Amino acid sequence: MKILTVLGARPQFIKASVVSYSMRQSGKFEEVLVHTGQHFDANMSEIFFEELSMQKPDYFLDINGGGHGVMTGRMLEKIEKVLLIEKPDAVLVYGDTNSTLAGALAAAKLQLPVAHVEAGLRSFNLAMPEEINRILTDRISHWLFTPTAAASANLHREGVASIEIKEVGDVMYDVALHYGARVNATGRMLAYLGLPPASYVLATIHRAENTDCDQRLEVIVDSLESIALNMPVVWPLHPRTRGALQRIGRLAALSSNIRLTDPLGYLDMVQLEKYAAVIATDSGGIQKESFFYRVPCVTLRNETEWGELVDSGWNRLAPPLSAASVVSAIEEAIGSIGQPVEPYGKGDAAQKIVNAL
């Protein structure tokens, strides 16, 4: 069976690593890997293929930058050309990016079945580009691989046929179990930063709702600078975030207690996540990873797709509307422990996906 997998962003490379491995181990698949280029520099993509032992992409489309329409349209055009050349039996997409939607739409228009990993997630906020991508991709997918019971319930409410919904668990949990065990407190990032475990806040910001809104970004910076007066803050900067900080004139003047880094490889990032006192983020994937490593999380958004983590006390929402409220949420999260829940399966999601395909 020939599977054409469309990837473009670093969380997708992480998720695909375990599914691609399971496909190779089965001996029943030929996988063609298409990298759209949505995340294109070495630390945002290339290092992930090396660290996660993934095959190099068969096609690199080199599409990045521009508005959502420009980016998605160019991806749609180029992916369609690849599909006509490769003639796969099915197309596999992950998550909620422009690459996800473009891959699914190109396949559907050519009458090729689509498999969507991480289907059924909903923030119920249509102002988010990711929410639109999720809904449209789910609507045209043949296999909807959901990570949780809540995601499956969302699809049932939307009228999706039960036979199309495959509740497999979360492939990110597979990854965390496999690679998390390889990372300990003696790794290079903590040594480089000179930080002992549980002594720092890890921050990651990249979503357009925060980087494109000067007021929200100012609140985030003010909050992190306030926290940094008492506890170091480590902040790997997404290229979009670095540009936004330069735009509002806050990059050069950041507190010396905020340790800025370039985007990190997967294993370096896992070490920082695993040994943080608390994680402040707007990333969906990092919300889950913080839970996998039992680190409290504060989500700097109005809502989250991972409501079960808020309900169980491992995560808390802190919309960046005022610095005082964000600082309070981060301080309250330090040392907190949530309920003993296991909503993401048993770490065998990748094998379940391969079996279903």
mmCIF file of C-alpha atoms in Angstrom:
data_model
loop_
_atom_site.group_PDB
_atom_site.id
_atom_site.type_symbol
_atom_site.label_atom_id
_atom_site.label_comp_id
_atom_site.label_asym_id
_atom_site.label_seq_id
_atom_site.Cartn_x
_atom_site.Cartn_y
_atom_site.Cartn_z
ATOM 1 C CA MET A 1 0.000 0.000 0.000
ATOM 2 C CA LYS A 2 1.458 3.348 -1.015
ATOM 3 C CA ILE A 3 0.858 6.099 1.553
ATOM 4 C CA LEU A 4 1.754 9.689 0.731
ATOM 5 C CA THR A 5 2.360 11.664 3.937
ATOM 6 C CA VAL A 6 2.195 15.468 3.921
ATOM 7 C CA LEU A 7 4.160 17.290 6.629
ATOM 8 C CA GLY A 8 5.154 20.912 7.129
ATOM 9 C CA ALA A 9 5.546 21.886 10.791
ATOM 10 C CA ARG A 10 7.729 20.570 13.590
ATOM 11 C CA PRO A 11 4.884 19.007 15.649
ATOM 12 C CA GLN A 12 3.936 17.004 12.560
ATOM 13 C CA PHE A 13 7.463 15.619 12.183
ATOM 14 C CA ILE A 14 7.326 14.445 15.802
ATOM 15 C CA LYS A 15 3.943 12.756 15.377
ATOM 16 C CA ALA A 16 4.899 11.168 12.064
ATOM 17 C CA SER A 17 8.109 9.654 13.433
ATOM 18 C CA VAL A 18 6.317 6.870 15.306
ATOM 19 C CA VAL A 19 3.695 6.211 12.615
ATOM 20 C CA SER A 20 6.310 6.059 9.860
ATOM 21 C CA TYR A 21 8.386 3.680 11.997
ATOM 22 C CA SER A 22 5.383 1.391 12.508
ATOM 23 C CA MET A 23 4.690 1.409 8.770
ATOM 24 C CA ARG A 24 8.301 0.417 8.030
ATOM 25 C CA GLN A 25 8.184 -2.339 10.637
ATOM 26 C CA SER A 26 5.013 -3.816 9.150
ATOM 27 C CA GLY A 27 6.643 -4.342 5.758
ATOM 28 C CA LYS A 28 3.301 -3.649 4.078
ATOM 29 C CA PHE A 29 3.713 -0.011 3.096
ATOM 30 C CA GLU A 30 5.604 2.210 0.749
ATOM 31 C CA GLU A 31 5.616 5.718 2.258
ATOM 32 C CA VAL A 32 6.270 8.812 0.156
ATOM 33 C CA LEU A 33 7.129 11.793 2.349
ATOM 34 C CA VAL A 34 6.249 15.333 1.209
ATOM 35 C CA HIS A 35 7.646 18.290 3.192
ATOM 36 C CA THR A 36 5.828 21.484 2.246
ATOM 37 C CA GLY A 37 8.515 23.720 3.750
ATOM 38 C CA GLN A 38 6.108 25.514 6.110
ATOM 39 C CA HIS A 39 8.811 25.207 8.803
ATOM 40 C CA PHE A 40 11.948 25.398 6.783
ATOM 41 C CA ASP A 41 15.106 26.261 8.731
ATOM 42 C CA ALA A 42 17.406 23.583 10.165
ATOM 43 C CA ASN A 43 16.217 23.900 13.774
ATOM 44 C CA MET A 44 12.573 23.898 12.764
ATOM 45 C CA SER A 45 12.688 20.837 10.508
ATOM 46 C CA GLU A 46 15.975 19.259 9.402
ATOM 47 C CA ILE A 47 17.192 18.368 12.894
ATOM 48 C CA PHE A 48 13.929 16.534 13.581
ATOM 49 C CA PHE A 49 14.506 14.094 10.745
ATOM 50 C CA GLU A 50 17.969 13.361 12.151
ATOM 51 C CA GLU A 51 17.017 13.021 15.821
ATOM 52 C CA LEU A 52 13.862 11.001 15.217
ATOM 53 C CA SER A 53 15.515 8.672 12.666
ATOM 54 C CA MET A 54 13.032 9.590 9.953
ATOM 55 C CA GLN A 55 13.536 9.096 6.249
ATOM 56 C CA LYS A 56 14.432 12.256 4.384
ATOM 57 C CA PRO A 57 11.546 13.796 2.446
ATOM 58 C CA ASP A 58 11.038 12.509 -1.080
ATOM 59 C CA TYR A 59 9.706 15.945 -2.059
ATOM 60 C CA PHE A 60 10.563 19.334 -0.556
ATOM 61 C CA LEU A 61 8.142 21.972 -1.841
ATOM 62 C CA ASP A 62 9.886 25.005 -0.280
ATOM 63 C CA ILE A 63 6.666 26.915 0.458
ATOM 64 C CA ASN A 64 6.772 29.303 3.397
ATOM 65 C CA GLY A 65 5.805 32.869 4.206
ATOM 66 C CA GLY A 66 2.917 34.884 2.862
ATOM 67 C CA GLY A 67 -0.683 34.954 4.026
ATOM 68 C CA HIS A 68 -2.833 31.909 4.659
ATOM 69 C CA GLY A 69 -4.413 32.065 1.210
ATOM 70 C CA VAL A 70 -1.122 32.404 -0.629
ATOM 71 C CA MET A 71 0.571 29.655 1.357
ATOM 72 C CA THR A 72 -2.306 27.186 1.213
ATOM 73 C CA GLY A 73 -2.939 27.840 -2.474
ATOM 74 C CA ARG A 74 0.690 27.253 -3.439
ATOM 75 C CA MET A 75 0.758 24.058 -1.369
ATOM 76 C CA LEU A 76 -2.444 22.832 -2.978
ATOM 77 C CA GLU A 77 -1.010 23.349 -6.446
ATOM 78 C CA LYS A 78 2.300 21.601 -5.762
ATOM 79 C CA ILE A 79 0.864 18.721 -3.720
ATOM 80 C CA GLU A 80 -1.605 17.966 -6.503
ATOM 81 C CA LYS A 81 1.288 17.638 -8.973
ATOM 82 C CA VAL A 82 3.046 15.186 -6.627
ATOM 83 C CA LEU A 83 -0.139 13.145 -6.203
ATOM 84 C CA LEU A 84 -0.554 12.856 -9.972
ATOM 85 C CA ILE A 85 3.034 11.590 -10.232
ATOM 86 C CA GLU A 86 2.958 9.165 -7.289
ATOM 87 C CA LYS A 87 -0.644 7.913 -7.512
ATOM 88 C CA PRO A 88 -0.813 6.813 -3.856
ATOM 89 C CA ASP A 89 -3.513 4.606 -2.365
ATOM 90 C CA ALA A 90 -4.140 7.117 0.431
ATOM 91 C CA VAL A 91 -2.890 10.447 1.810
ATOM 92 C CA LEU A 92 -1.949 10.860 5.470
ATOM 93 C CA VAL A 93 -2.035 14.253 7.209
ATOM 94 C CA TYR A 94 -1.464 15.382 10.783
ATOM 95 C CA GLY A 95 -2.836 18.114 13.005
ATOM 96 C CA ASP A 96 -4.193 21.486 11.955
ATOM 97 C CA THR A 97 -1.751 23.500 9.843
ATOM 98 C CA ASN A 98 -2.053 24.925 6.337
ATOM 99 C CA SER A 99 -0.036 21.895 5.189
ATOM 100 C CA THR A 100 -2.710 19.634 6.700
ATOM 101 C CA LEU A 101 -5.576 21.316 4.866
ATOM 102 C CA ALA A 102 -3.709 21.586 1.568
ATOM 103 C CA GLY A 103 -2.752 17.905 1.625
ATOM 104 C CA ALA A 104 -6.288 16.784 2.471
ATOM 105 C CA LEU A 105 -7.952 19.056 -0.072
ATOM 106 C CA ALA A 106 -5.595 18.098 -2.908
ATOM 107 C CA ALA A 107 -6.240 14.408 -2.191
ATOM 108 C CA ALA A 108 -10.017 14.758 -1.885
ATOM 109 C CA LYS A 109 -10.299 16.559 -5.226
ATOM 110 C CA LEU A 110 -8.461 13.647 -6.850
ATOM 111 C CA GLN A 111 -10.757 11.117 -5.132
ATOM 112 C CA LEU A 112 -7.963 9.788 -2.929
ATOM 113 C CA PRO A 113 -8.909 8.720 0.622
ATOM 114 C CA VAL A 114 -7.511 10.902 3.414
ATOM 115 C CA ALA A 115 -6.350 9.741 6.838
ATOM 116 C CA HIS A 116 -6.309 12.489 9.479
ATOM 117 C CA VAL A 117 -4.242 11.917 12.605
ATOM 118 C CA GLU A 118 -5.409 14.050 15.554
ATOM 119 C CA ALA A 119 -8.936 14.362 14.210
ATOM 120 C CA GLY A 120 -11.888 15.707 16.167
ATOM 121 C CA LEU A 121 -10.121 18.380 18.190
ATOM 122 C CA ARG A 122 -12.106 21.578 18.652
ATOM 123 C CA SER A 123 -11.360 24.882 20.353
ATOM 124 C CA PHE A 124 -14.803 26.193 19.229
ATOM 125 C CA ASN A 125 -13.101 29.420 18.175
ATOM 126 C CA LEU A 126 -13.433 30.063 14.443
ATOM 127 C CA ALA A 127 -11.126 33.058 14.705
ATOM 128 C CA MET A 128 -8.283 30.529 14.878
ATOM 129 C CA PRO A 129 -6.957 29.475 11.456
ATOM 130 C CA GLU A 130 -6.133 26.105 12.998
ATOM 131 C CA GLU A 131 -9.788 25.512 13.934
ATOM 132 C CA ILE A 132 -10.880 26.075 10.344
ATOM 133 C CA ASN A 133 -8.164 23.703 9.109
ATOM 134 C CA ARG A 134 -9.293 21.007 11.583
ATOM 135 C CA ILE A 135 -12.968 21.193 10.701
ATOM 136 C CA LEU A 136 -12.456 21.170 6.934
ATOM 137 C CA THR A 137 -9.883 18.371 7.062
ATOM 138 C CA ASP A 138 -12.151 16.208 9.199
ATOM 139 C CA ARG A 139 -15.068 16.806 6.842
ATOM 140 C CA ILE A 140 -13.220 15.365 3.832
ATOM 141 C CA SER A 141 -11.280 12.567 5.570
ATOM 142 C CA HIS A 142 -12.025 8.853 5.247
ATOM 143 C CA TRP A 143 -10.198 7.739 8.404
ATOM 144 C CA LEU A 144 -10.492 10.046 11.418
ATOM 145 C CA PHE A 145 -7.917 8.988 14.004
ATOM 146 C CA THR A 146 -8.923 10.666 17.264
ATOM 147 C CA PRO A 147 -6.605 11.022 20.285
ATOM 148 C CA THR A 148 -9.282 11.142 23.013
ATOM 149 C CA ALA A 149 -12.878 10.263 23.814
ATOM 150 C CA ALA A 150 -13.723 13.978 23.783
ATOM 151 C CA ALA A 151 -12.434 14.307 20.200
ATOM 152 C CA SER A 152 -14.526 11.321 19.135
ATOM 153 C CA ALA A 153 -17.586 12.860 20.807
ATOM 154 C CA ASN A 154 -17.054 16.092 18.857
ATOM 155 C CA LEU A 155 -17.194 14.176 15.583
ATOM 156 C CA HIS A 156 -20.283 12.221 16.627
ATOM 157 C CA ARG A 157 -22.053 15.515 17.399
ATOM 158 C CA GLU A 158 -21.107 16.804 13.947
ATOM 159 C CA GLY A 159 -22.739 13.802 12.303
ATOM 160 C CA VAL A 160 -19.649 11.836 11.276
ATOM 161 C CA ALA A 161 -20.375 8.163 10.682
ATOM 162 C CA SER A 162 -19.104 5.969 13.512
ATOM 163 C CA ILE A 163 -17.319 3.660 11.079
ATOM 164 C CA GLU A 164 -15.015 6.535 10.045
ATOM 165 C CA ILE A 165 -13.983 7.411 13.623
ATOM 166 C CA LYS A 166 -11.020 5.459 14.990
ATOM 167 C CA GLU A 167 -10.179 6.351 18.600
ATOM 168 C CA VAL A 168 -6.538 5.303 18.771
ATOM 169 C CA GLY A 169 -5.001 7.482 21.493
ATOM 170 C CA ASP A 170 -2.397 10.172 21.057
ATOM 171 C CA VAL A 171 0.712 9.514 18.973
ATOM 172 C CA MET A 172 2.479 12.212 21.000
ATOM 173 C CA TYR A 173 2.229 9.892 23.991
ATOM 174 C CA ASP A 174 3.936 7.173 21.949
ATOM 175 C CA VAL A 175 6.740 9.625 21.206
ATOM 176 C CA ALA A 176 7.034 10.770 24.817
ATOM 177 C CA LEU A 177 7.343 7.206 26.079
ATOM 178 C CA HIS A 178 9.950 6.324 23.477
ATOM 179 C CA TYR A 179 12.150 9.424 23.506
ATOM 180 C CA GLY A 180 11.441 10.839 26.968
ATOM 181 C CA ALA A 181 13.278 7.920 28.551
ATOM 182 C CA ARG A 182 16.422 8.940 26.635
ATOM 183 C CA VAL A 183 16.528 12.390 28.258
ATOM 184 C CA ASN A 184 17.813 13.040 31.772
ATOM 185 C CA ALA A 185 18.921 16.029 33.834
ATOM 186 C CA THR A 186 22.548 15.731 32.716
ATOM 187 C CA GLY A 187 21.807 16.666 29.097
ATOM 188 C CA ARG A 188 23.430 19.580 27.363
ATOM 189 C CA MET A 189 20.726 22.258 27.527
ATOM 190 C CA LEU A 190 20.547 22.517 31.316
ATOM 191 C CA ALA A 191 24.346 22.461 31.496
ATOM 192 C CA TYR A 192 24.601 25.131 28.802
ATOM 193 C CA LEU A 193 22.090 27.362 30.588
ATOM 194 C CA GLY A 194 23.566 26.636 34.017
ATOM 195 C CA LEU A 195 20.168 25.733 35.458
ATOM 196 C CA PRO A 196 19.298 22.903 37.870
ATOM 197 C CA PRO A 197 16.037 20.980 37.449
ATOM 198 C CA ALA A 198 12.788 22.650 38.565
ATOM 199 C CA SER A 199 14.482 26.053 38.848
ATOM 200 C CA TYR A 200 13.057 27.822 35.788
ATOM 201 C CA VAL A 201 9.974 28.651 33.761
ATOM 202 C CA LEU A 202 9.915 27.441 30.152
ATOM 203 C CA ALA A 203 7.987 29.720 27.769
ATOM 204 C CA THR A 204 6.972 29.113 24.153
ATOM 205 C CA ILE A 205 4.858 31.515 22.093
ATOM 206 C CA HIS A 206 4.089 31.229 18.404
ATOM 207 C CA ARG A 207 0.349 31.428 17.644
ATOM 208 C CA ALA A 208 -0.828 34.313 15.500
ATOM 209 C CA GLU A 209 -3.442 35.328 18.086
ATOM 210 C CA ASN A 210 -0.533 36.305 20.363
ATOM 211 C CA THR A 211 2.245 37.311 17.971
ATOM 212 C CA ASP A 212 0.045 39.394 15.659
ATOM 213 C CA CYS A 213 -1.692 41.274 18.484
ATOM 214 C CA ASP A 214 0.615 43.906 19.968
ATOM 215 C CA GLN A 215 -1.452 44.237 23.142
ATOM 216 C CA ARG A 216 -1.407 40.506 23.930
ATOM 217 C CA LEU A 217 2.295 40.239 23.113
ATOM 218 C CA GLU A 218 3.085 43.196 25.380
ATOM 219 C CA VAL A 219 1.194 41.490 28.222
ATOM 220 C CA ILE A 220 3.139 38.261 27.678
ATOM 221 C CA VAL A 221 6.479 40.088 27.733
ATOM 222 C CA ASP A 222 5.521 42.087 30.833
ATOM 223 C CA SER A 223 4.417 38.870 32.555
ATOM 224 C CA LEU A 224 7.593 36.961 31.762
ATOM 225 C CA GLU A 225 9.787 39.876 32.825
ATOM 226 C CA SER A 226 7.913 40.016 36.143
ATOM 227 C CA ILE A 227 8.328 36.271 36.692
ATOM 228 C CA ALA A 228 12.021 36.545 35.771
ATOM 229 C CA LEU A 229 12.633 38.798 38.787
ATOM 230 C CA ASN A 230 12.271 35.694 40.989
ATOM 231 C CA MET A 231 12.859 32.728 38.681
ATOM 232 C CA PRO A 232 14.779 32.448 35.389
ATOM 233 C CA VAL A 233 12.670 32.174 32.245
ATOM 234 C CA VAL A 234 13.910 30.143 29.269
ATOM 235 C CA TRP A 235 12.284 31.233 26.010
ATOM 236 C CA PRO A 236 13.131 29.467 22.710
ATOM 237 C CA LEU A 237 12.019 31.959 20.058
ATOM 238 C CA HIS A 238 9.966 30.903 17.067
ATOM 239 C CA PRO A 239 11.006 33.005 14.022
ATOM 240 C CA ARG A 240 7.548 34.604 13.915
ATOM 241 C CA THR A 241 7.833 35.578 17.584
ATOM 242 C CA ARG A 242 11.303 37.034 17.178
ATOM 243 C CA GLY A 243 10.052 39.214 14.342
ATOM 244 C CA ALA A 244 7.013 40.311 16.382
ATOM 245 C CA LEU A 245 9.190 41.276 19.365
ATOM 246 C CA GLN A 246 11.400 43.328 17.061
ATOM 247 C CA ARG A 247 8.302 44.996 15.607
ATOM 248 C CA ILE A 248 7.068 46.216 18.990
ATOM 249 C CA GLY A 249 10.570 47.179 20.155
ATOM 250 C CA ARG A 250 10.775 44.675 23.025
ATOM 251 C CA LEU A 251 13.436 42.224 21.820
ATOM 252 C CA ALA A 252 16.633 44.099 22.624
ATOM 253 C CA ALA A 253 15.430 45.284 26.035
ATOM 254 C CA LEU A 254 14.317 41.926 27.446
ATOM 255 C CA SER A 255 15.502 41.181 30.976
ATOM 256 C CA SER A 256 18.792 39.329 31.271
ATOM 257 C CA ASN A 257 16.927 36.771 33.393
ATOM 258 C CA ILE A 258 14.955 35.790 30.291
ATOM 259 C CA ARG A 259 17.235 33.325 28.514
ATOM 260 C CA LEU A 260 16.449 33.525 24.808
ATOM 261 C CA THR A 261 17.444 30.684 22.518
ATOM 262 C CA ASP A 262 16.941 29.843 18.862
ATOM 263 C CA PRO A 263 14.386 27.101 18.061
ATOM 264 C CA LEU A 264 15.661 23.863 19.577
ATOM 265 C CA GLY A 265 15.906 20.301 18.397
ATOM 266 C CA TYR A 266 13.431 17.794 19.745
ATOM 267 C CA LEU A 267 15.597 16.180 22.426
ATOM 268 C CA ASP A 268 16.895 19.531 23.728
ATOM 269 C CA MET A 269 13.317 20.762 23.980
ATOM 270 C CA VAL A 270 12.206 17.605 25.764
ATOM 271 C CA GLN A 271 14.898 18.138 28.400
ATOM 272 C CA LEU A 272 13.733 21.701 29.032
ATOM 273 C CA GLU A 273 10.104 20.550 29.252
ATOM 274 C CA LYS A 274 10.818 17.567 31.473
ATOM 275 C CA TYR A 275 12.760 19.531 34.095
ATOM 276 C CA ALA A 276 10.899 22.878 34.119
ATOM 277 C CA ALA A 277 9.122 24.112 37.241
ATOM 278 C CA VAL A 278 6.240 25.226 35.034
ATOM 279 C CA ILE A 279 5.612 25.697 31.307
ATOM 280 C CA ALA A 280 3.870 28.785 29.904
ATOM 281 C CA THR A 281 2.830 28.209 26.292
ATOM 282 C CA ASP A 282 0.287 28.710 23.538
ATOM 283 C CA SER A 283 1.295 25.444 21.827
ATOM 284 C CA GLY A 284 -1.160 22.570 21.681
ATOM 285 C CA GLY A 285 1.565 19.935 21.547
ATOM 286 C CA ILE A 286 3.526 21.315 24.476
ATOM 287 C CA GLN A 287 0.392 21.373 26.636
ATOM 288 C CA LYS A 288 0.291 17.597 26.248
ATOM 289 C CA GLU A 289 4.029 17.079 26.600
ATOM 290 C CA SER A 290 4.007 18.963 29.893
ATOM 291 C CA PHE A 291 1.365 16.495 31.099
ATOM 292 C CA PHE A 292 3.334 13.487 29.872
ATOM 293 C CA TYR A 293 6.293 14.671 31.991
ATOM 294 C CA ARG A 294 3.989 15.707 34.870
ATOM 295 C CA VAL A 295 5.001 19.369 34.719
ATOM 296 C CA PRO A 296 2.280 21.980 35.435
ATOM 297 C CA CYS A 297 1.265 24.066 32.430
ATOM 298 C CA VAL A 298 -0.234 27.520 31.918
ATOM 299 C CA THR A 299 -1.814 28.062 28.494
ATOM 300 C CA LEU A 300 -1.688 31.660 27.276
ATOM 301 C CA ARG A 301 -4.867 31.482 25.220
ATOM 302 C CA ASN A 302 -8.589 32.007 25.664
ATOM 303 C CA GLU A 303 -9.357 28.321 25.111
ATOM 304 C CA THR A 304 -7.692 24.978 24.475
ATOM 305 C CA GLU A 305 -8.402 21.853 22.445
ATOM 306 C CA TRP A 306 -7.138 19.799 25.396
ATOM 307 C CA GLY A 307 -9.888 20.596 27.898
ATOM 308 C CA GLU A 308 -9.331 17.343 29.789
ATOM 309 C CA LEU A 309 -6.008 18.716 31.054
ATOM 310 C CA VAL A 310 -7.701 21.832 32.420
ATOM 311 C CA ASP A 311 -10.469 19.744 33.995
ATOM 312 C CA SER A 312 -7.928 17.474 35.692
ATOM 313 C CA GLY A 313 -5.805 20.348 37.030
ATOM 314 C CA TRP A 314 -2.624 19.769 35.022
ATOM 315 C CA ASN A 315 -3.225 22.830 32.859
ATOM 316 C CA ARG A 316 -4.824 26.216 33.451
ATOM 317 C CA LEU A 317 -5.942 28.879 31.006
ATOM 318 C CA ALA A 318 -4.524 32.395 31.373
ATOM 319 C CA PRO A 319 -5.531 34.607 28.439
ATOM 320 C CA PRO A 320 -2.887 37.352 28.088
ATOM 321 C CA LEU A 321 -5.255 40.204 28.882
ATOM 322 C CA SER A 322 -3.375 41.521 31.924
ATOM 323 C CA ALA A 323 0.114 40.864 33.235
ATOM 324 C CA ALA A 324 -1.187 40.471 36.781
ATOM 325 C CA SER A 325 -3.510 37.591 35.866
ATOM 326 C CA VAL A 326 -0.832 35.761 33.866
ATOM 327 C CA VAL A 327 1.790 36.153 36.600
ATOM 328 C CA SER A 328 -0.696 34.903 39.187
ATOM 329 C CA ALA A 329 -1.532 31.833 37.087
ATOM 330 C CA ILE A 330 2.140 30.951 36.597
ATOM 331 C CA GLU A 331 2.988 31.408 40.266
ATOM 332 C CA GLU A 332 -0.009 29.329 41.365
ATOM 333 C CA ALA A 333 0.916 26.538 38.952
ATOM 334 C CA ILE A 334 4.432 26.040 40.332
ATOM 335 C CA GLY A 335 4.472 22.902 42.459
ATOM 336 C CA SER A 336 0.856 21.991 41.648
ATOM 337 C CA ILE A 337 -0.197 18.444 40.808
ATOM 338 C CA GLY A 338 -3.266 17.425 38.829
ATOM 339 C CA GLN A 339 -5.501 14.408 39.138
ATOM 340 C CA PRO A 340 -4.205 10.920 38.163
ATOM 341 C CA VAL A 341 -5.860 10.748 34.725
ATOM 342 C CA GLU A 342 -4.740 8.908 31.563
ATOM 343 C CA PRO A 343 -6.815 10.323 28.685
ATOM 344 C CA TYR A 344 -4.394 9.652 25.810
ATOM 345 C CA GLY A 345 -4.309 5.892 25.508
ATOM 346 C CA LYS A 346 -1.565 3.415 26.300
ATOM 347 C CA GLY A 347 1.210 4.534 23.978
ATOM 348 C CA ASP A 348 0.205 2.282 21.084
ATOM 349 C CA ALA A 349 -1.599 4.829 18.892
ATOM 350 C CA ALA A 350 0.843 4.512 15.980
ATOM 351 C CA GLN A 351 0.374 0.750 15.765
ATOM 352 C CA LYS A 352 -3.408 1.158 15.878
ATOM 353 C CA ILE A 353 -3.251 3.656 13.000
ATOM 354 C CA VAL A 354 -1.120 1.327 10.905
ATOM 355 C CA ASN A 355 -3.409 -1.621 11.643
ATOM 356 C CA ALA A 356 -6.461 0.403 10.567
ATOM 357 C CA LEU A 357 -4.825 1.517 7.319
#
